[in-house]
């Protein structure tokens, strides 16, 4: 075990259980035959270089050893990277000739040298000086470690992870280069075909220039098995070209990116394939912000082994439809809302009662209601005034609305100071529980009522009725029963409920 005491030093510990992983990372073949991975150590302390080399001395990954390069300042590190652009990993100290020497070096590598492949791992003995998250984002750093974190196991894991990332990055870059080359070759082969068709397309294009609708013609691109894998643009008129912000040459003869299909609908590409195979057309409205327009309708029909697509701006019509729909929704709310208390009104209650009555009669489930009003409310209005009375009604209505919070239940103003609570799928016990909560909620409000003959605060009396709805019995029967129960609650002294 090698350990350093100061914050700026590294701490390495050899764990026994780590030996198996090291063995797995070291291949059986001779690593001397392959070019080594280049590791650049950048630190102004010589001992950091020595400890790092010692800890990773027998390290191999993917049948390749490590080659260590050293720099003792940010300036030296920048020169090393110029001379060795194939460095795989940099262990970079933050504070050297200046407090931000490491950060300046990282920025130089990424921005000036445009080296995106090398994995940069910052090491610092003063982690609090620069926030870790900010450094990783602002300087395109791959990892950020304090020197005291680096046991030999963690150093091994960090290097393994970095090399894997570097290898994946370089392999992907190589693949991308090959793919780009293949695309360029394929484009050259297609150019002759495009040129042959250009004359005929120009004639058709002149006809389509006068159209106010966007028009596109696509040809199916099939695999050897016959399956449609892409669509190629054969013809497109100026309306669509302008929307894409490209030239005609950028689009004609090119494959349509599948991302364009999913931008409109996740399965739109598959729908287009189905249209080509079955001949069944498709019509859709879609939203796309372009200038002052945002709503469009596209119609797709089969055209030989491809598609003809017409796109029409329907923004004005759609905005009118949406405005009308929004107005209807707001009107529906206003029609069903009590203007004073902002709970449901009598009209809304009657409609819901009839709906629930039919449903529960079919399902053979119980329906309960609670009818209640404020005790001696006329005296309240006479003493405090009608504005105070309105405020009192609103407070109680909103409080009950919050208390009765089960989905499907409804609190409504039945008339004057009288309210009703509709409780579908609720028996007497459930209704009693709700009534008790309502009574307690009103009591907790403690609204003063000096003229009440019951208490010095506002109280309510409640009538509870429960029934099994049937088609033969009218819903008003339940209301009548609740009204009788409310009357008896008042006869018995008010501030109570009766069944």
XYZ file of C-alpha atoms in Angstrom:
499
model
C 0.000 0.000 0.000
C 1.286 3.466 -0.991
C -0.414 6.425 0.748
C 0.175 10.177 0.756
C -1.102 12.417 3.541
C -1.623 15.806 1.840
C -4.847 16.696 -0.027
C -2.969 17.153 -3.299
C -1.525 13.611 -3.174
C -2.942 10.393 -4.490
C -4.065 7.488 -2.355
C -3.570 3.964 -3.771
C -4.601 0.727 -2.087
C -4.159 -2.743 -3.584
C -7.240 -4.848 -2.834
C -6.988 -8.639 -3.057
C -10.433 -9.062 -4.579
C -9.447 -6.695 -7.407
C -6.930 -9.183 -8.823
C -9.566 -11.138 -10.764
C -10.756 -8.065 -12.665
C -7.154 -7.093 -13.526
C -6.589 -10.607 -14.839
C -9.704 -10.385 -17.001
C -8.569 -7.032 -18.441
C -5.184 -8.532 -19.387
C -5.506 -10.818 -22.435
C -3.628 -14.055 -22.881
C -2.039 -12.929 -26.161
C 1.233 -11.033 -26.135
C 0.440 -7.304 -25.868
C 3.918 -6.366 -27.106
C 2.811 -6.859 -30.728
C 0.198 -4.050 -30.651
C 0.505 -0.279 -30.425
C 0.005 0.760 -26.778
C -2.700 3.049 -25.431
C -1.234 6.505 -24.845
C -1.909 7.947 -21.401
C -0.914 11.565 -20.768
C -0.229 12.494 -17.118
C -0.409 16.257 -16.552
C 0.610 17.355 -13.057
C 3.198 19.725 -11.592
C 4.220 17.147 -8.942
C 6.735 14.548 -10.095
C 5.593 12.080 -7.453
C 2.072 12.014 -8.944
C 3.584 10.869 -12.243
C 5.655 8.174 -10.514
C 2.764 6.833 -8.440
C 0.432 6.714 -11.431
C 2.990 4.863 -13.548
C 3.699 2.450 -10.683
C 0.021 1.709 -10.090
C -0.704 1.080 -13.792
C 2.623 -0.482 -14.706
C 1.310 -3.968 -15.509
C -2.041 -2.752 -16.902
C -3.283 -4.058 -20.263
C -6.620 -3.620 -21.996
C -7.790 -5.186 -25.244
C -4.387 -6.848 -25.626
C -2.570 -3.499 -25.496
C -0.312 -2.040 -22.808
C -0.101 1.580 -21.726
C 2.424 4.135 -22.922
C 2.805 7.017 -20.477
C 3.500 10.574 -21.574
C 4.216 13.289 -19.014
C 3.643 17.024 -18.875
C 4.287 19.218 -15.837
C 2.269 22.255 -16.875
C -0.701 23.135 -18.998
C 1.574 24.629 -21.649
C 3.592 21.401 -21.921
C 0.397 19.357 -22.096
C -0.906 21.405 -25.004
C 2.286 20.797 -26.967
C 2.203 17.069 -26.203
C -1.371 16.905 -27.567
C -0.293 18.702 -30.731
C 2.495 16.155 -31.214
C 0.377 13.165 -30.131
C -3.235 13.557 -31.319
C -3.799 9.829 -30.677
C -3.557 10.145 -26.876
C -6.436 8.069 -25.475
C -6.706 9.379 -21.882
C -5.475 12.511 -20.093
C -5.160 12.553 -16.300
C -5.230 16.334 -15.947
C -4.463 18.318 -12.791
C -6.568 21.483 -12.392
C -4.121 23.728 -10.502
C -0.574 23.974 -11.878
C 1.123 27.148 -13.117
C -2.213 28.876 -12.505
C -5.433 28.071 -10.650
C -7.188 27.244 -13.924
C -4.308 25.824 -15.975
C -6.047 22.449 -16.296
C -9.327 24.008 -17.415
C -7.558 26.175 -20.001
C -5.798 23.077 -21.320
C -9.064 21.110 -21.556
C -10.719 23.958 -23.463
C -7.716 24.215 -25.824
C -7.860 20.486 -26.603
C -11.598 20.489 -27.305
C -11.986 23.802 -29.097
C -8.646 24.695 -30.683
C -7.371 21.201 -31.476
C -10.944 19.951 -32.074
C -9.985 16.667 -30.402
C -13.253 15.054 -29.330
C -11.889 11.532 -28.988
C -9.435 11.856 -26.074
C -11.027 11.170 -22.678
C -10.171 13.975 -20.235
C -10.219 13.138 -16.521
C -9.645 16.066 -14.191
C -7.785 15.403 -10.936
C -7.746 18.007 -8.223
C -6.648 18.279 -4.640
C -9.043 21.196 -4.039
C -12.441 19.946 -5.231
C -14.422 22.810 -3.733
C -12.742 25.494 -5.831
C -14.681 24.731 -9.049
C -18.103 23.003 -8.974
C -17.850 19.519 -10.491
C -21.069 19.719 -12.499
C -20.170 23.115 -13.986
C -16.707 21.901 -15.036
C -17.999 18.749 -16.756
C -20.599 20.721 -18.740
C -18.597 23.851 -19.570
C -15.304 22.171 -20.484
C -16.564 18.882 -22.013
C -14.829 16.830 -19.319
C -15.436 13.067 -19.166
C -14.767 12.605 -15.444
C -13.811 14.685 -12.409
C -12.026 13.074 -9.472
C -10.378 14.288 -6.318
C -6.876 12.937 -5.826
C -7.872 11.337 -2.549
C -10.473 9.244 -4.430
C -7.849 7.453 -6.494
C -7.213 4.100 -4.901
C -5.542 1.705 -7.285
C -8.916 0.028 -7.832
C -10.663 3.278 -8.672
C -7.788 4.367 -10.898
C -8.006 1.019 -12.718
C -11.790 1.366 -13.107
C -11.469 4.952 -14.320
C -8.849 4.055 -16.948
C -10.797 0.976 -18.112
C -13.970 3.076 -18.507
C -12.103 5.847 -20.307
C -10.380 3.440 -22.714
C -13.663 1.702 -23.485
C -15.214 5.076 -24.245
C -12.224 6.151 -26.351
C -12.274 2.898 -28.291
C -16.027 3.148 -28.926
C -15.677 6.767 -30.024
C -12.848 6.090 -32.476
C -14.566 2.996 -33.888
C -17.792 4.932 -34.356
C -15.920 7.764 -36.060
C -14.344 5.251 -38.434
C -17.731 3.715 -39.203
C -19.233 7.166 -39.783
C -16.449 8.025 -42.219
C -17.073 4.827 -44.154
C -20.814 5.454 -44.170
C -20.317 8.999 -45.411
C -18.089 7.693 -48.173
C -20.693 5.118 -49.189
C -23.414 7.765 -49.192
C -21.289 9.992 -51.408
C -20.659 7.112 -53.818
C -24.353 6.261 -53.894
C -25.231 9.907 -54.545
C -22.902 10.027 -57.541
C -24.542 6.931 -59.027
C -27.965 8.459 -58.566
C -26.976 11.724 -60.191
C -27.216 10.274 -63.706
C -30.737 9.026 -63.062
C -31.711 12.389 -61.581
C -30.366 14.233 -64.622
C -32.371 12.027 -67.017
C -35.571 12.770 -65.168
C -34.910 16.454 -64.635
C -36.305 17.565 -68.001
C -39.635 15.792 -67.498
C -39.867 16.969 -63.919
C -39.251 20.589 -64.922
C -42.312 20.477 -67.154
C -44.457 19.064 -64.357
C -42.906 21.484 -61.884
C -43.999 24.443 -63.989
C -47.599 23.238 -63.821
C -47.441 22.800 -60.039
C -45.961 26.238 -59.396
C -49.413 27.814 -59.528
C -50.880 25.459 -56.886
C -51.720 26.963 -53.483
C -51.359 23.525 -51.891
C -48.090 21.768 -51.107
C -47.578 18.706 -53.308
C -45.002 15.925 -52.916
C -44.500 12.692 -54.838
C -42.535 9.865 -53.174
C -41.287 6.584 -54.593
C -40.959 3.485 -52.438
C -37.427 2.175 -51.946
C -37.573 -1.567 -51.448
C -35.149 -4.126 -50.034
C -34.269 -7.273 -51.979
C -37.092 -9.022 -50.109
C -39.589 -6.476 -51.419
C -40.114 -4.730 -48.083
C -40.321 -0.915 -48.261
C -37.430 0.486 -46.241
C -37.474 4.158 -47.365
C -39.187 6.725 -49.565
C -37.387 8.858 -52.123
C -38.588 12.325 -53.141
C -39.445 12.393 -56.872
C -41.247 15.721 -57.084
C -41.967 18.609 -54.723
C -43.539 22.011 -55.418
C -42.392 25.436 -54.150
C -44.865 25.539 -51.242
C -43.199 22.545 -49.547
C -39.693 23.577 -50.577
C -40.184 26.928 -48.856
C -41.490 25.225 -45.722
C -38.354 23.072 -45.494
C -36.071 26.044 -46.116
C -34.084 24.070 -48.723
C -33.499 24.189 -52.452
C -35.215 21.924 -54.931
C -31.912 20.166 -55.576
C -31.551 19.413 -51.862
C -34.799 17.426 -51.886
C -35.377 15.901 -55.336
C -33.986 12.386 -55.535
C -33.128 12.256 -51.829
C -34.418 9.820 -49.241
C -36.970 11.291 -46.859
C -35.594 11.162 -43.265
C -37.771 8.916 -41.114
C -37.593 11.543 -38.373
C -39.821 13.697 -40.565
C -42.549 11.043 -40.442
C -42.335 10.582 -36.670
C -42.460 14.364 -36.226
C -46.070 14.209 -37.407
C -47.130 10.786 -36.083
C -45.036 8.018 -34.436
C -46.305 5.353 -36.862
C -46.730 7.527 -39.956
C -44.001 5.738 -41.924
C -45.775 2.402 -41.409
C -49.059 4.031 -42.468
C -47.442 5.228 -45.679
C -46.164 1.710 -46.370
C -49.706 0.380 -45.864
C -51.078 2.939 -48.356
C -48.609 1.772 -51.032
C -49.395 -1.904 -50.382
C -53.195 -1.638 -50.044
C -54.143 1.494 -51.966
C -56.258 2.809 -49.068
C -55.839 6.626 -48.789
C -55.108 8.602 -45.617
C -56.242 12.041 -44.487
C -54.946 13.796 -41.353
C -54.775 17.209 -39.710
C -51.466 18.101 -38.082
C -49.871 21.011 -36.220
C -46.641 22.592 -37.491
C -45.620 26.192 -36.765
C -44.454 27.960 -39.917
C -44.794 31.721 -40.195
C -48.359 32.746 -39.427
C -49.701 29.269 -40.215
C -49.744 26.306 -37.854
C -52.486 23.861 -38.904
C -52.361 21.764 -42.050
C -54.281 18.916 -43.626
C -52.441 16.287 -45.627
C -54.020 13.779 -47.985
C -52.025 10.746 -49.091
C -52.955 8.470 -52.004
C -51.162 5.631 -53.777
C -49.288 6.616 -56.948
C -47.850 3.582 -58.780
C -45.192 2.190 -56.397
C -45.229 5.290 -54.249
C -47.327 8.125 -52.855
C -48.771 11.478 -53.806
C -49.153 13.849 -50.845
C -51.153 17.067 -50.837
C -50.731 19.517 -47.937
C -53.236 22.330 -47.409
C -53.080 25.224 -44.963
C -56.210 25.017 -42.773
C -55.015 27.349 -40.020
C -57.935 29.784 -40.296
C -60.516 27.007 -40.301
C -58.818 25.105 -37.491
C -58.428 28.180 -35.300
C -62.125 28.904 -35.774
C -62.986 25.318 -34.804
C -60.744 25.401 -31.743
C -62.058 28.802 -30.674
C -65.616 27.526 -31.002
C -64.760 24.388 -29.048
C -63.115 26.442 -26.284
C -66.088 28.802 -26.172
C -68.475 25.854 -25.911
C -66.445 24.352 -23.081
C -66.406 27.649 -21.202
C -70.123 28.067 -21.811
C -70.743 24.542 -20.547
C -68.847 25.390 -17.365
C -70.768 28.630 -16.903
C -74.099 26.938 -17.556
C -73.377 24.312 -14.890
C -71.687 26.574 -12.316
C -73.334 28.605 -9.584
C -72.204 32.171 -10.149
C -71.860 33.042 -6.448
C -70.432 29.967 -4.742
C -68.559 28.508 -7.766
C -69.879 25.008 -7.098
C -72.293 23.119 -9.359
C -75.742 24.672 -9.786
C -79.235 23.145 -9.662
C -79.211 22.455 -13.412
C -75.972 20.525 -13.187
C -77.237 18.565 -10.167
C -80.494 17.565 -11.872
C -78.615 16.331 -14.950
C -76.108 14.336 -12.887
C -78.854 12.872 -10.715
C -80.658 11.532 -13.776
C -77.431 10.128 -15.245
C -76.421 8.390 -12.010
C -79.958 7.107 -11.444
C -79.949 5.293 -14.805
C -76.438 3.949 -14.328
C -76.959 2.702 -10.774
C -80.338 1.196 -11.673
C -78.553 -0.805 -14.366
C -75.681 -1.775 -12.008
C -78.017 -2.324 -9.012
C -75.931 -0.037 -6.780
C -77.014 2.376 -4.022
C -77.312 6.147 -4.410
C -77.307 8.569 -1.478
C -77.766 12.314 -1.170
C -77.263 14.828 1.628
C -79.506 17.893 1.615
C -78.451 20.663 4.029
C -78.962 24.347 4.669
C -77.669 27.012 7.059
C -79.515 27.374 10.337
C -81.322 30.724 10.840
C -79.607 32.198 7.806
C -82.256 34.921 7.439
C -81.209 36.230 10.851
C -77.576 36.180 9.634
C -78.429 38.331 6.618
C -80.503 40.730 8.744
C -77.619 41.244 11.187
C -74.531 41.211 8.946
C -75.988 42.243 5.583
C -76.423 40.428 2.291
C -72.819 40.902 1.156
C -71.609 39.159 4.290
C -74.274 36.523 3.694
C -72.982 35.907 0.171
C -69.435 35.574 1.508
C -70.658 33.124 4.160
C -72.388 30.951 1.540
C -69.258 30.977 -0.653
C -66.976 29.980 2.232
C -69.191 27.074 3.219
C -69.712 25.906 -0.390
C -65.975 25.893 -1.153
C -65.167 24.188 2.143
C -67.696 21.411 1.484
C -66.422 21.115 -2.095
C -62.922 20.451 -0.743
C -64.240 18.066 1.911
C -66.219 15.924 -0.551
C -63.287 14.994 -2.770
C -64.141 11.492 -4.031
C -64.311 11.172 -7.814
C -67.929 10.995 -8.959
C -69.361 12.870 -5.929
C -70.950 16.259 -6.552
C -71.543 19.311 -4.376
C -74.206 21.695 -5.719
C -76.127 24.746 -4.614
C -79.758 23.650 -4.570
C -81.246 27.071 -3.931
C -80.768 30.020 -1.557
C -78.855 28.764 1.462
C -79.626 25.129 0.610
C -77.011 22.739 -0.782
C -77.029 19.100 -1.903
C -74.318 16.447 -2.088
C -74.723 13.572 -4.573
C -73.011 10.318 -3.482
C -73.114 7.485 -6.089
C -72.292 3.930 -4.963
C -72.729 4.994 -1.321
C -74.834 3.387 1.426
C -76.161 4.955 4.632
C -72.921 4.398 6.554
C -70.897 6.085 3.847
C -73.329 8.997 3.645
C -73.266 9.430 7.433
C -69.459 9.559 7.338
C -69.570 12.303 4.697
C -72.226 14.224 6.653
C -70.093 14.132 9.788
C -67.088 15.478 7.867
C -69.218 18.264 6.391
C -70.557 19.220 9.821
C -67.060 19.271 11.278
C -65.731 21.355 8.391
C -68.456 23.992 8.911
C -67.809 23.964 12.654
C -64.065 24.487 12.022
C -64.834 27.594 9.961
C -66.301 29.160 13.131
C -68.156 31.888 11.230
C -69.772 34.175 13.856
C -73.611 34.157 14.011
C -74.812 36.131 17.040
C -78.480 35.862 16.050
C -78.460 32.062 15.790
C -80.645 30.215 18.271
C -78.327 27.215 18.164
C -74.747 28.426 18.659
C -72.733 31.615 18.341
C -71.298 30.368 15.030
C -72.909 29.288 11.765
C -74.294 25.734 11.853
C -76.041 23.492 9.334
C -78.802 20.922 9.460
C -78.619 17.876 7.197
C -81.042 15.339 5.775
C -79.666 12.050 4.464
C -81.479 9.667 2.116
C -80.296 6.491 0.427
C -82.025 4.341 -2.177
C -81.502 1.556 -4.688
C -82.562 3.236 -7.957
C -84.964 1.469 -10.304
C -86.474 2.423 -13.628
C -89.950 2.427 -12.076
C -89.101 4.991 -9.367
C -88.438 8.647 -10.209
C -85.247 10.366 -8.953
C -87.338 13.031 -7.216
C -88.309 10.353 -4.692
C -84.789 10.480 -3.259
C -84.888 14.283 -3.031
C -88.245 14.180 -1.259
C -86.884 11.709 1.298
C -83.830 13.881 1.941
C -86.070 16.939 2.331
C -88.207 15.099 4.918
C -85.046 14.058 6.786
C -83.808 17.687 6.749
C -87.165 18.881 8.117
C -86.952 16.395 11.006
C -83.355 17.441 11.765
C -84.619 20.999 12.170
C -87.543 19.871 14.320
C -85.110 18.042 16.618
C -83.128 21.237 17.311
C -80.965 21.814 14.188
C -77.153 21.503 13.971
C -77.550 17.768 13.326
C -78.387 15.249 10.631
C -81.345 12.912 10.280
C -81.749 9.769 8.165
